PDB file of C-alpha atoms and ligand atoms in Angstrom:
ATOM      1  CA  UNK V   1      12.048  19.582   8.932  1.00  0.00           C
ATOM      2  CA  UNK V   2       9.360  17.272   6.904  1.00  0.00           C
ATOM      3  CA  UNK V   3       6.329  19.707   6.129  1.00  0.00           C
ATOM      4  CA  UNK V   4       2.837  17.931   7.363  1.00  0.00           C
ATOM      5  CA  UNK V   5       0.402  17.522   4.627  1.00  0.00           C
ATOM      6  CA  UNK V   6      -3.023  16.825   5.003  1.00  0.00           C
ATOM      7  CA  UNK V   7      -5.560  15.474   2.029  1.00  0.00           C
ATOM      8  CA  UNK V   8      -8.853  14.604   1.483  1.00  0.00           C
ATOM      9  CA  UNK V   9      -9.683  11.538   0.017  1.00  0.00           C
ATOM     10  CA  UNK V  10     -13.851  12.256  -1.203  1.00  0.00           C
ATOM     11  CA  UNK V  11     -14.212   8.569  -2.507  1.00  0.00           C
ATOM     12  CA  UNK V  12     -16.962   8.009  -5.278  1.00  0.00           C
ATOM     13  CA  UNK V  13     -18.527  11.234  -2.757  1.00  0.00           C
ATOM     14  CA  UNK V  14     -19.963  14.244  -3.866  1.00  0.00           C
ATOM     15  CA  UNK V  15     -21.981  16.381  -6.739  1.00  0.00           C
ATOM     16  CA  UNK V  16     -21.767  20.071  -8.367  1.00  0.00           C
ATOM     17  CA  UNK V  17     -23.862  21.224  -5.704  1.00  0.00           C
ATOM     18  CA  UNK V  18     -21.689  20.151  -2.302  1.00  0.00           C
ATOM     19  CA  UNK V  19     -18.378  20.526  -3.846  1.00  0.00           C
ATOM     20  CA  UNK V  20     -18.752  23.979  -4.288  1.00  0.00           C
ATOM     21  CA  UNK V  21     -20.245  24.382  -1.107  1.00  0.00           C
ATOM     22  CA  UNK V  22     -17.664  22.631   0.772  1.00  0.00           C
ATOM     23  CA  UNK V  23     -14.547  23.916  -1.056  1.00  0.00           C
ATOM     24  CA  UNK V  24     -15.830  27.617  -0.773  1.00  0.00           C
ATOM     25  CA  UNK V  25     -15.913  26.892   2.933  1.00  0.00           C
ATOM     26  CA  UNK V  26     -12.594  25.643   2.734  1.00  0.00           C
ATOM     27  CA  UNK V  27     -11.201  28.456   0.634  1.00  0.00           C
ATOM     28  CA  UNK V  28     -12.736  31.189   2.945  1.00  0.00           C
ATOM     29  CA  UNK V  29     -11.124  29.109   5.724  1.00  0.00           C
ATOM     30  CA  UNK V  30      -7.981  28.266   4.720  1.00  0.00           C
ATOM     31  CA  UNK V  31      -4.972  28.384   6.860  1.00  0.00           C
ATOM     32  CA  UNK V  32      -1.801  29.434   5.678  1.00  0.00           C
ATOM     33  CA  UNK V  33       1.550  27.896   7.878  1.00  0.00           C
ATOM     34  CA  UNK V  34       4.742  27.389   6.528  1.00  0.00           C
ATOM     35  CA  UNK V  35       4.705  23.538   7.795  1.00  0.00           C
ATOM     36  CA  UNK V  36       1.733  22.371   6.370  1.00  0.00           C
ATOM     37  CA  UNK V  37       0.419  21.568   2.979  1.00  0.00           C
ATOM     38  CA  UNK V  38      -3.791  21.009   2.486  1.00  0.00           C
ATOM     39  CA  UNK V  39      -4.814  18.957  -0.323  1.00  0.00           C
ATOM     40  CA  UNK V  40      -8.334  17.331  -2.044  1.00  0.00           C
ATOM     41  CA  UNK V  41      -8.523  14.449  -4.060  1.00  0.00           C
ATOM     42  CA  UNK V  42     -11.995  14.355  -5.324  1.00  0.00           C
ATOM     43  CA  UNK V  43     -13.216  12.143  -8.376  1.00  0.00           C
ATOM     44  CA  UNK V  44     -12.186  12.560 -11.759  1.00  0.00           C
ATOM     45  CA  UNK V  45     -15.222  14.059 -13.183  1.00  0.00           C
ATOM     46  CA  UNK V  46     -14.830  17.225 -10.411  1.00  0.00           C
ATOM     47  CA  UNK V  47     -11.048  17.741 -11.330  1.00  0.00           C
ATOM     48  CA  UNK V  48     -12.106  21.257 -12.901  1.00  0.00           C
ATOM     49  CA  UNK V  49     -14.999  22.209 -10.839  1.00  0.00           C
ATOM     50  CA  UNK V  50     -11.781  21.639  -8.067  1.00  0.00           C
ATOM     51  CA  UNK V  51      -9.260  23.416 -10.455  1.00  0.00           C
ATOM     52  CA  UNK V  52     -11.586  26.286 -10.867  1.00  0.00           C
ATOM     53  CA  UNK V  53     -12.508  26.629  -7.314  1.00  0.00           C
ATOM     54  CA  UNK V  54      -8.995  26.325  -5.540  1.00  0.00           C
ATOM     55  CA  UNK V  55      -6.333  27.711  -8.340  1.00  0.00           C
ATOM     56  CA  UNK V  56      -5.817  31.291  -6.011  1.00  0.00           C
ATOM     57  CA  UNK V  57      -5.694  29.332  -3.115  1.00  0.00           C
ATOM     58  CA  UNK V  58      -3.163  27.455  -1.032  1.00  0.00           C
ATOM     59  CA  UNK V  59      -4.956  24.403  -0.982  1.00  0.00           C
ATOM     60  CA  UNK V  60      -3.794  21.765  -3.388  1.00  0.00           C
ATOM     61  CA  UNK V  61      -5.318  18.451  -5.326  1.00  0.00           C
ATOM     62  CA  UNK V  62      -5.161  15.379  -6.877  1.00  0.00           C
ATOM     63  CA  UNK V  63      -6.960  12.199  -8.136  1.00  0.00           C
ATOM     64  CA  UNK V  64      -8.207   9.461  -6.689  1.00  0.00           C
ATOM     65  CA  UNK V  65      -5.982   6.756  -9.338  1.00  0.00           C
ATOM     66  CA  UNK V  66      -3.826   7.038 -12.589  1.00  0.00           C
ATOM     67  CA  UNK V  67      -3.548   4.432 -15.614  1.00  0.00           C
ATOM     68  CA  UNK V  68      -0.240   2.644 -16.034  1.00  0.00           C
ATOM     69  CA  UNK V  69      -0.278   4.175 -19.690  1.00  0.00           C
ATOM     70  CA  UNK V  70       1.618   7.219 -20.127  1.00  0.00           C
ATOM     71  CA  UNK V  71       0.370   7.705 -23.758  1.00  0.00           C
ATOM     72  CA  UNK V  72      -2.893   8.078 -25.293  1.00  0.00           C
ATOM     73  CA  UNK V  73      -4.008   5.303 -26.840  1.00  0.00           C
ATOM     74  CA  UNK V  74      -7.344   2.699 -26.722  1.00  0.00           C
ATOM     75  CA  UNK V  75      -7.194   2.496 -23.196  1.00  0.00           C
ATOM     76  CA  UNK V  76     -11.111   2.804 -22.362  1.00  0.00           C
ATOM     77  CA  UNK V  77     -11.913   4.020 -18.551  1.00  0.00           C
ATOM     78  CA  UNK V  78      -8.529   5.017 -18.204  1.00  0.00           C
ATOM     79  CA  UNK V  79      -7.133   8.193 -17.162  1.00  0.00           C
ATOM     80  CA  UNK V  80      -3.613   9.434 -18.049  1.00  0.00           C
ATOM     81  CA  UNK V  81      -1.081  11.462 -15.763  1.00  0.00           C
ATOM     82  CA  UNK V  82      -0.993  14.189 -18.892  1.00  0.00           C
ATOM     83  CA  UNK V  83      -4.934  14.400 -18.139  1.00  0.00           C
ATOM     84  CA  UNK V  84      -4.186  14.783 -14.876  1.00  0.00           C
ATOM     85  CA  UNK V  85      -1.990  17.706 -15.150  1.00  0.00           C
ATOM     86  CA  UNK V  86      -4.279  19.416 -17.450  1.00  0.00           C
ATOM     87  CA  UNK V  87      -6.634  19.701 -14.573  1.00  0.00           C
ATOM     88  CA  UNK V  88      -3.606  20.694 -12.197  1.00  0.00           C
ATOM     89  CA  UNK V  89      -3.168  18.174 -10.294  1.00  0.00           C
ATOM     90  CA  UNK V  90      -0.348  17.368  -7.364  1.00  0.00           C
ATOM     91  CA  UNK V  91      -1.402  14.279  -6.175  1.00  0.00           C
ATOM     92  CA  UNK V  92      -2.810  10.927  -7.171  1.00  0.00           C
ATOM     93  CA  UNK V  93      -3.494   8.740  -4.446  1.00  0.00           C
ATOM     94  CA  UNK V  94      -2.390   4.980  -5.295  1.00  0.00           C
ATOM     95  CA  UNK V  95      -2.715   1.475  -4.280  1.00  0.00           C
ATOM     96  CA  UNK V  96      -5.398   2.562  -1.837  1.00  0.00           C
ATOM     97  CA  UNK V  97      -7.302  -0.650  -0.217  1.00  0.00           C
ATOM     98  CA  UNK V  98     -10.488  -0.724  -2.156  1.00  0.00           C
ATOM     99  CA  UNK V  99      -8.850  -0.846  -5.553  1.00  0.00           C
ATOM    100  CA  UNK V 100      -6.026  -3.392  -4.361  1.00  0.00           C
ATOM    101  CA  UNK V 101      -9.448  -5.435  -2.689  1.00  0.00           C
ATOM    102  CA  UNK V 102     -12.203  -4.314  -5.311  1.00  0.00           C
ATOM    103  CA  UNK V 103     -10.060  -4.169  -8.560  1.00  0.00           C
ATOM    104  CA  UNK V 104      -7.290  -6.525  -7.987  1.00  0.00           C
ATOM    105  CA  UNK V 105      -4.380  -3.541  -7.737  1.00  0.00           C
ATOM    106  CA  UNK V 106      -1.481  -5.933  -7.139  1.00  0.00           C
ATOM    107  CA  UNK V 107       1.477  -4.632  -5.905  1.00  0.00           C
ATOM    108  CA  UNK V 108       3.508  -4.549  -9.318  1.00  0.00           C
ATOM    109  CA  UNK V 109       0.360  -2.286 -10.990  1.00  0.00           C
ATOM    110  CA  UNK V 110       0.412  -0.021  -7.752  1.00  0.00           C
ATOM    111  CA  UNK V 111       3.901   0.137  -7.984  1.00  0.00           C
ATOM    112  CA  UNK V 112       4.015   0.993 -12.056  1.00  0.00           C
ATOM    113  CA  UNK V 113       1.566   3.782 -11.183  1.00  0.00           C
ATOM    114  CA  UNK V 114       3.302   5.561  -8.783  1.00  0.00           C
ATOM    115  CA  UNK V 115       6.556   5.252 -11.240  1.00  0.00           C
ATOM    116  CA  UNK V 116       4.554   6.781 -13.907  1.00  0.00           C
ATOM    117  CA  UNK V 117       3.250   9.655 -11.794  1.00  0.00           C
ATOM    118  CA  UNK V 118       6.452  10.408 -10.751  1.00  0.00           C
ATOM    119  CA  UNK V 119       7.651  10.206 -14.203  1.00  0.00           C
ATOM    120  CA  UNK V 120       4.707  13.056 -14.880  1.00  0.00           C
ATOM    121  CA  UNK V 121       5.695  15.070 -12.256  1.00  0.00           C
ATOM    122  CA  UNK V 122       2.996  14.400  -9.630  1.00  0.00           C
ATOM    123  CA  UNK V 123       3.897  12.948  -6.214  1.00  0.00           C
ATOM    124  CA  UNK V 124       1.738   9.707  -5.672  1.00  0.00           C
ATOM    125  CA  UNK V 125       0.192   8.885  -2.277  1.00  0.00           C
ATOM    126  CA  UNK V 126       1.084   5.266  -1.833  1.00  0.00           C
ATOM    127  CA  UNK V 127      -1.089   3.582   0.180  1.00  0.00           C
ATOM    128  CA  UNK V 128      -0.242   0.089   2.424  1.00  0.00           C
ATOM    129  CA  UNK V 129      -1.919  -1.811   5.025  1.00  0.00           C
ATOM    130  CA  UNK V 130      -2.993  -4.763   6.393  1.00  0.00           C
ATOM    131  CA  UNK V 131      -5.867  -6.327   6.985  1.00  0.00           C
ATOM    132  CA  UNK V 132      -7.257  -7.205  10.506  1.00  0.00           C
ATOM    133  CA  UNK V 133      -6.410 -10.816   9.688  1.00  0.00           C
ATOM    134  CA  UNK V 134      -2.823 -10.349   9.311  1.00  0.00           C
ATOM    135  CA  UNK V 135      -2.120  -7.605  12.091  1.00  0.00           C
ATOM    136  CA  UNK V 136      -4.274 -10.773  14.507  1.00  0.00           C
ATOM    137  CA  UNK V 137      -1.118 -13.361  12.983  1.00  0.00           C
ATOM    138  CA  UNK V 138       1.434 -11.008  13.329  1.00  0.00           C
ATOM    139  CA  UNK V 139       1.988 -10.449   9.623  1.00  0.00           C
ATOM    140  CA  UNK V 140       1.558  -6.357   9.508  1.00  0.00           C
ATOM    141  CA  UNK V 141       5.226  -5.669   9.125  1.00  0.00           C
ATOM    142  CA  UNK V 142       6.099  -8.313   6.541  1.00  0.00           C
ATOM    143  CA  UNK V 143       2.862  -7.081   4.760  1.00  0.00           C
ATOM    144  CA  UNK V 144       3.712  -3.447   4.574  1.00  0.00           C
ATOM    145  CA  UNK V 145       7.553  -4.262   3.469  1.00  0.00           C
ATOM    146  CA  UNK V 146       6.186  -6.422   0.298  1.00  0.00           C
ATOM    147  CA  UNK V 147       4.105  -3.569  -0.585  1.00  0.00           C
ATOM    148  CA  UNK V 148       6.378  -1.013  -0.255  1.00  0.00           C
ATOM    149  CA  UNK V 149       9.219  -2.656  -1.446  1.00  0.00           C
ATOM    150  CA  UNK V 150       7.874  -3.133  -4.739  1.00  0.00           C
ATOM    151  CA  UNK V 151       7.462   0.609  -4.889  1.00  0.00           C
ATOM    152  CA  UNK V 152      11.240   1.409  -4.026  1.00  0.00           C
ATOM    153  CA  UNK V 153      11.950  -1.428  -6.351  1.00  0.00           C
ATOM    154  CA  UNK V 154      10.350  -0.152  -9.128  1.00  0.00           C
ATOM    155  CA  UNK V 155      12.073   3.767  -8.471  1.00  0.00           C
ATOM    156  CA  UNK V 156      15.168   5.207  -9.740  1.00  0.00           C
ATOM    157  CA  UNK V 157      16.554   5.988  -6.178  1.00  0.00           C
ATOM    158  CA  UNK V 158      16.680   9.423  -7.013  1.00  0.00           C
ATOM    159  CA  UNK V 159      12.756   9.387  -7.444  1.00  0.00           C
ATOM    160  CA  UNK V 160      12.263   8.129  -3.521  1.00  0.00           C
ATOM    161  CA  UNK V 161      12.059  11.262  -2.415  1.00  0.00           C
ATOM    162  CA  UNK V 162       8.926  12.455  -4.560  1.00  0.00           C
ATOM    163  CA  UNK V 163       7.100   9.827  -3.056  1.00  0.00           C
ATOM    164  CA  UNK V 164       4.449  10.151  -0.536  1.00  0.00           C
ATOM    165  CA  UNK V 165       3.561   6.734   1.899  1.00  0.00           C
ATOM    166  CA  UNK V 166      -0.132   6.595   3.895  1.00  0.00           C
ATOM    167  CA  UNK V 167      -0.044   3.902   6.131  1.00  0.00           C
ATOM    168  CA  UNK V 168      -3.463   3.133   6.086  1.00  0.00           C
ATOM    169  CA  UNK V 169      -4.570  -0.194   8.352  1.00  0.00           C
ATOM    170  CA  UNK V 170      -7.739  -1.914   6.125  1.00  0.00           C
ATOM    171  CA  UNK V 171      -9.256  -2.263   9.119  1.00  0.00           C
ATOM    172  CA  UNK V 172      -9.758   1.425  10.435  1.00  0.00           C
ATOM    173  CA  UNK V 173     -10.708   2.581   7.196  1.00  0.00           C
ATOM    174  CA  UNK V 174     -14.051   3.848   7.372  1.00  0.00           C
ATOM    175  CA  UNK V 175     -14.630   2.035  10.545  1.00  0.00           C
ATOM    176  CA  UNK V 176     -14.589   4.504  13.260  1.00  0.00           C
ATOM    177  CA  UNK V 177     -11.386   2.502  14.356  1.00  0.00           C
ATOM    178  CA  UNK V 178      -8.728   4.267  14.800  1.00  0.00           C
ATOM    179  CA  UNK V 179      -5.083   2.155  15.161  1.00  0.00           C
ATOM    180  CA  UNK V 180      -3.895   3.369  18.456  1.00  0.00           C
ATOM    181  CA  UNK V 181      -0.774   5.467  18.785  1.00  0.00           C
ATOM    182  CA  UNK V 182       1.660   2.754  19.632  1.00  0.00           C
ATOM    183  CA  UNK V 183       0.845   0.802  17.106  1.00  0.00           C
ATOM    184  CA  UNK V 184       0.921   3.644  14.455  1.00  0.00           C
ATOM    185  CA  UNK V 185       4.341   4.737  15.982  1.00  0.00           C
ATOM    186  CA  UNK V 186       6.056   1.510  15.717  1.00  0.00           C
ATOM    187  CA  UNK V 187       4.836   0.846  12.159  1.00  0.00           C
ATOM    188  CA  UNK V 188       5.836   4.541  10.697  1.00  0.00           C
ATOM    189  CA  UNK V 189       9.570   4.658  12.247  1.00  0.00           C
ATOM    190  CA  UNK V 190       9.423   0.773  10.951  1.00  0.00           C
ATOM    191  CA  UNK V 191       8.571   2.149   7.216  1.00  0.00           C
ATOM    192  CA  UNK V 192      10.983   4.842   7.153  1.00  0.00           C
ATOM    193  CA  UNK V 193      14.069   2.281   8.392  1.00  0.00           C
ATOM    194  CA  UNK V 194      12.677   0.714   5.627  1.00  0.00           C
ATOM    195  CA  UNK V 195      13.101   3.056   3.094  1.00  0.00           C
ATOM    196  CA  UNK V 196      16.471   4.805   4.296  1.00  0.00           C
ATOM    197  CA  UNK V 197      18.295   1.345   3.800  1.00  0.00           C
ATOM    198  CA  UNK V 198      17.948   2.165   0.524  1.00  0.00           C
ATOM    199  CA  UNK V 199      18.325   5.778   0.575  1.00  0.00           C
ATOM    200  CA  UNK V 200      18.247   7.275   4.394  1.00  0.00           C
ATOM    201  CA  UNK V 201      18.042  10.840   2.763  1.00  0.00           C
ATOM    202  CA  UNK V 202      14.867  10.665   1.378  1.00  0.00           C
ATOM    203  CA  UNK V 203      13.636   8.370   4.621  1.00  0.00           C
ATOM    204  CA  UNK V 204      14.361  11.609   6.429  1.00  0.00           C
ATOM    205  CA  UNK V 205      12.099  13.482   4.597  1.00  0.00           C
ATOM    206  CA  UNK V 206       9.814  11.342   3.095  1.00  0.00           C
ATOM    207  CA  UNK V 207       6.023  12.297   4.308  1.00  0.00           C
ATOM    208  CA  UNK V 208       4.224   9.240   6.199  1.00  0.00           C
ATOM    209  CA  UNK V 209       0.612   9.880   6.005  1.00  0.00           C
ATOM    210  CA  UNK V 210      -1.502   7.953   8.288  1.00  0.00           C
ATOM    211  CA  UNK V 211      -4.991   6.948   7.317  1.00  0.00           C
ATOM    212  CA  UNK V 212      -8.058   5.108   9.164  1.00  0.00           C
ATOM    213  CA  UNK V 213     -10.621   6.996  10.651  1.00  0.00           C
ATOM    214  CA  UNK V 214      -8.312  10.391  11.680  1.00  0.00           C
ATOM    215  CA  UNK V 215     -11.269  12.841  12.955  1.00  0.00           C
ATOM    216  CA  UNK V 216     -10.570  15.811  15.357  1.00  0.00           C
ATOM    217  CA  UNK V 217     -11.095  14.132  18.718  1.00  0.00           C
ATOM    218  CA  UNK V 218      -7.779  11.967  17.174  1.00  0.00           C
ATOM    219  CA  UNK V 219      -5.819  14.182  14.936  1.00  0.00           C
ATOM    220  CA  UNK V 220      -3.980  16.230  17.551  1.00  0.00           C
ATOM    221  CA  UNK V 221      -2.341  13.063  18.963  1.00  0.00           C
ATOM    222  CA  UNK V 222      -1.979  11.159  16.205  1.00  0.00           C
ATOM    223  CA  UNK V 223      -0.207  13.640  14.339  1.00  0.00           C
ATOM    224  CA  UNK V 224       2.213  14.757  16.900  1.00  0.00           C
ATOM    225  CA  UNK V 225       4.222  11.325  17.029  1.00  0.00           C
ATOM    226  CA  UNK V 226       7.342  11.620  15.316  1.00  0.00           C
ATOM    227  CA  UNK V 227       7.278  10.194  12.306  1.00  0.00           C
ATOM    228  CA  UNK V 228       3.492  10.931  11.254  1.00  0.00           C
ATOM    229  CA  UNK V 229       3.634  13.513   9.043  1.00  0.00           C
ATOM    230  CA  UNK V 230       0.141  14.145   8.104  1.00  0.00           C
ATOM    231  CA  UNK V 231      -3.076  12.236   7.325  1.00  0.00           C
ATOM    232  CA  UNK V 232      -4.897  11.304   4.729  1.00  0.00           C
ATOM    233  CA  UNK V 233      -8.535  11.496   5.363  1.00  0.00           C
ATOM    234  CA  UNK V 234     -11.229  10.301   4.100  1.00  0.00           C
ATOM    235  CA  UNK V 235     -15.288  10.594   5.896  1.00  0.00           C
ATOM    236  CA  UNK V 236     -14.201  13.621   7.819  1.00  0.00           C
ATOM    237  CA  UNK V 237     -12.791  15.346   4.661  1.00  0.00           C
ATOM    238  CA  UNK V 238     -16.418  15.516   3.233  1.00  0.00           C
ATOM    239  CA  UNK V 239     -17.156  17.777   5.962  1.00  0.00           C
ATOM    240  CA  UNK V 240     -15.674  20.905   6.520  1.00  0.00           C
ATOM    241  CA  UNK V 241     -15.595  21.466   9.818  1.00  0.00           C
ATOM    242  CA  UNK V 242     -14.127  18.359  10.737  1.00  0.00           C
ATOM    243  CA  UNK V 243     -11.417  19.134   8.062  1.00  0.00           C
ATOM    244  CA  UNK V 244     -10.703  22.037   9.126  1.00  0.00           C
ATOM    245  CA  UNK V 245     -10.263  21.011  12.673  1.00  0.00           C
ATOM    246  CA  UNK V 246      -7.912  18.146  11.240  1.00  0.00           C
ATOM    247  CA  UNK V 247      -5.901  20.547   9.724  1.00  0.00           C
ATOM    248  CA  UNK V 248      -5.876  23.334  12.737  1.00  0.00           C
ATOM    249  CA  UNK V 249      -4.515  19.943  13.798  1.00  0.00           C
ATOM    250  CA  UNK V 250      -1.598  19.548  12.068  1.00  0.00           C
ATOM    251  CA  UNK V 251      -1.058  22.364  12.472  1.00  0.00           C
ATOM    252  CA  UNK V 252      -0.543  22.526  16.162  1.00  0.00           C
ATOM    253  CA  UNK V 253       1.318  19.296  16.249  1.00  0.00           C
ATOM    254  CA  UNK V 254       4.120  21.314  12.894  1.00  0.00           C
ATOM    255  CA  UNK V 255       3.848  24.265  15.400  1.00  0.00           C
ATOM    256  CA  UNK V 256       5.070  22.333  18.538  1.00  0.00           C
TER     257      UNK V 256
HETATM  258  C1  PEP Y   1      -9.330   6.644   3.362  1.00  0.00           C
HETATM  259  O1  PEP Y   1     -10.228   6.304   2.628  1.00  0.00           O
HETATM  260  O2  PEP Y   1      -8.212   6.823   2.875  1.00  0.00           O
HETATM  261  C2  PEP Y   1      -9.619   6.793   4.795  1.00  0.00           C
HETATM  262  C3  PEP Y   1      -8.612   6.916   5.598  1.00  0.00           C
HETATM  263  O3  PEP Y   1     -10.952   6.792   5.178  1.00  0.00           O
HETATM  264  P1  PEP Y   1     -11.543   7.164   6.632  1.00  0.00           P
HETATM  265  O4  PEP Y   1     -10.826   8.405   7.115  1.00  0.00           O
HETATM  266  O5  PEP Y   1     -12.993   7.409   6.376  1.00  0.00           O
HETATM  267  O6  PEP Y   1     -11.280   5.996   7.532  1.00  0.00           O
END
């Protein structure tokens, strides 16, 4: 049985002041089932504050990206796996929409950095989607198999099952639009075919995320199709209510 796994992704979101606010809430909170893993991903500079806050907890975290370069070297801006794991981190989300649209991720650099987080020992959240545009021509599958084919691609096979894939359509990120059930459905069991032509062992329990406006009026439903196996989360992680009930969520749907 795949364990659910919820995250938070905070974005450029936050300061000193809320962090601590909202991860005490979510510490005090916390919910401890055997099917269901929690996790932050907050922004680099509040990978401590995060470390310091949540290290006695059950709740894990990660970053928001990773550089290609394992070693240390004149690599300005950039932020190693090593660094990473100093600050105890499980995740790093990669190849998530904005930096493949804002900073020109292509799907060779997202697939380099989830090699080289695997390489570190941390599981990367791969992100794919497409954009309204191609879901309206009928592109989304063919979309979704170049990008994640260039992530099995770039694997040893026997690294597939370390990986963690959010489905994530461009256009319900952030947009109050969720993709409805069907379509998130068809695209998930779709993925994992995918992936267990190459190895069906880790397609059985690999963790599909899906992403794009999951809040709790949607998480119960979305979660309990068969081959969601989690969200990732992004507005309603920043408050902890909503997280919570996400997560209560999850849950429900492991539970049933
Ligand atoms: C995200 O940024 O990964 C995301 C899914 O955002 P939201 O939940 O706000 O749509």
């Amino acid at each position: 049985m795949r364990k659910k796994l919820v995250a938070g992704n905070w974005k450029m979101n936050g300061s000193l002041k809320e962090n601590e606010a909202l991860l005490k809430t979510l510490v005090q909170r916390q919910l401890q089932f055997n099917q269901l893993q929690t996790a932050v991903i907050p922004p680099f500079p509040y990978l401590s504050q995060t470390q310091q806050q949540l290290h006695t907890s059950t709740i894990l975290w990660g970053a928001q990206d990773v550089s290609v370069e394992s070693k240390a070297g004149a690599f300005t801006g950039e932020v190693s796996a090593s660094m990473l794991l100093d600050f105890g981190c499980h995740f790093v989300i990669v190849g998530h929409s904005e930096r493949r649209q804002r900073h020109q991720e292509t799907d060779q650099v997202v697939a380099l950095k989830a090699k080289v987080c695997i390489e570190n020992g941390l599981r990367p959240i791969v992100c794919i989607g497409e954009s309204l545009g191609e879901r309206e021509k009928g592109e989304t599958l063919s979309v979704l198999y170049r990008q994640i084919d260039a992530v099995l691609n770039a694997l040893d096979v026997d690294h597939i099952q370390r990986l963690v894939l959010a489905y994530e359509p461009i256009w319900a990120i952030g947009t109050g639009k969720s993709a409805t059930i069907e379509q998130v459905q068809e695209v998930h069991q779709a993925l994992r075919q995918r992936v267990a032509a190459v190895d069906w062992v880790a397609a059985s329990a690999l963790n599909i995320l899906y992403g794009g406006s999951v809040k709790p009026a949607n998480a119960l439903e979305l979660m309990s199709l068969p081959d969601v196996d989690g969200a990732l989360v992004g507005g309603a992680s920043l408050v902890a209510e909503d997280f919570m009930a996400i997560i209560q969520a999850a849950a429900v749907s492991a539970a049933g």
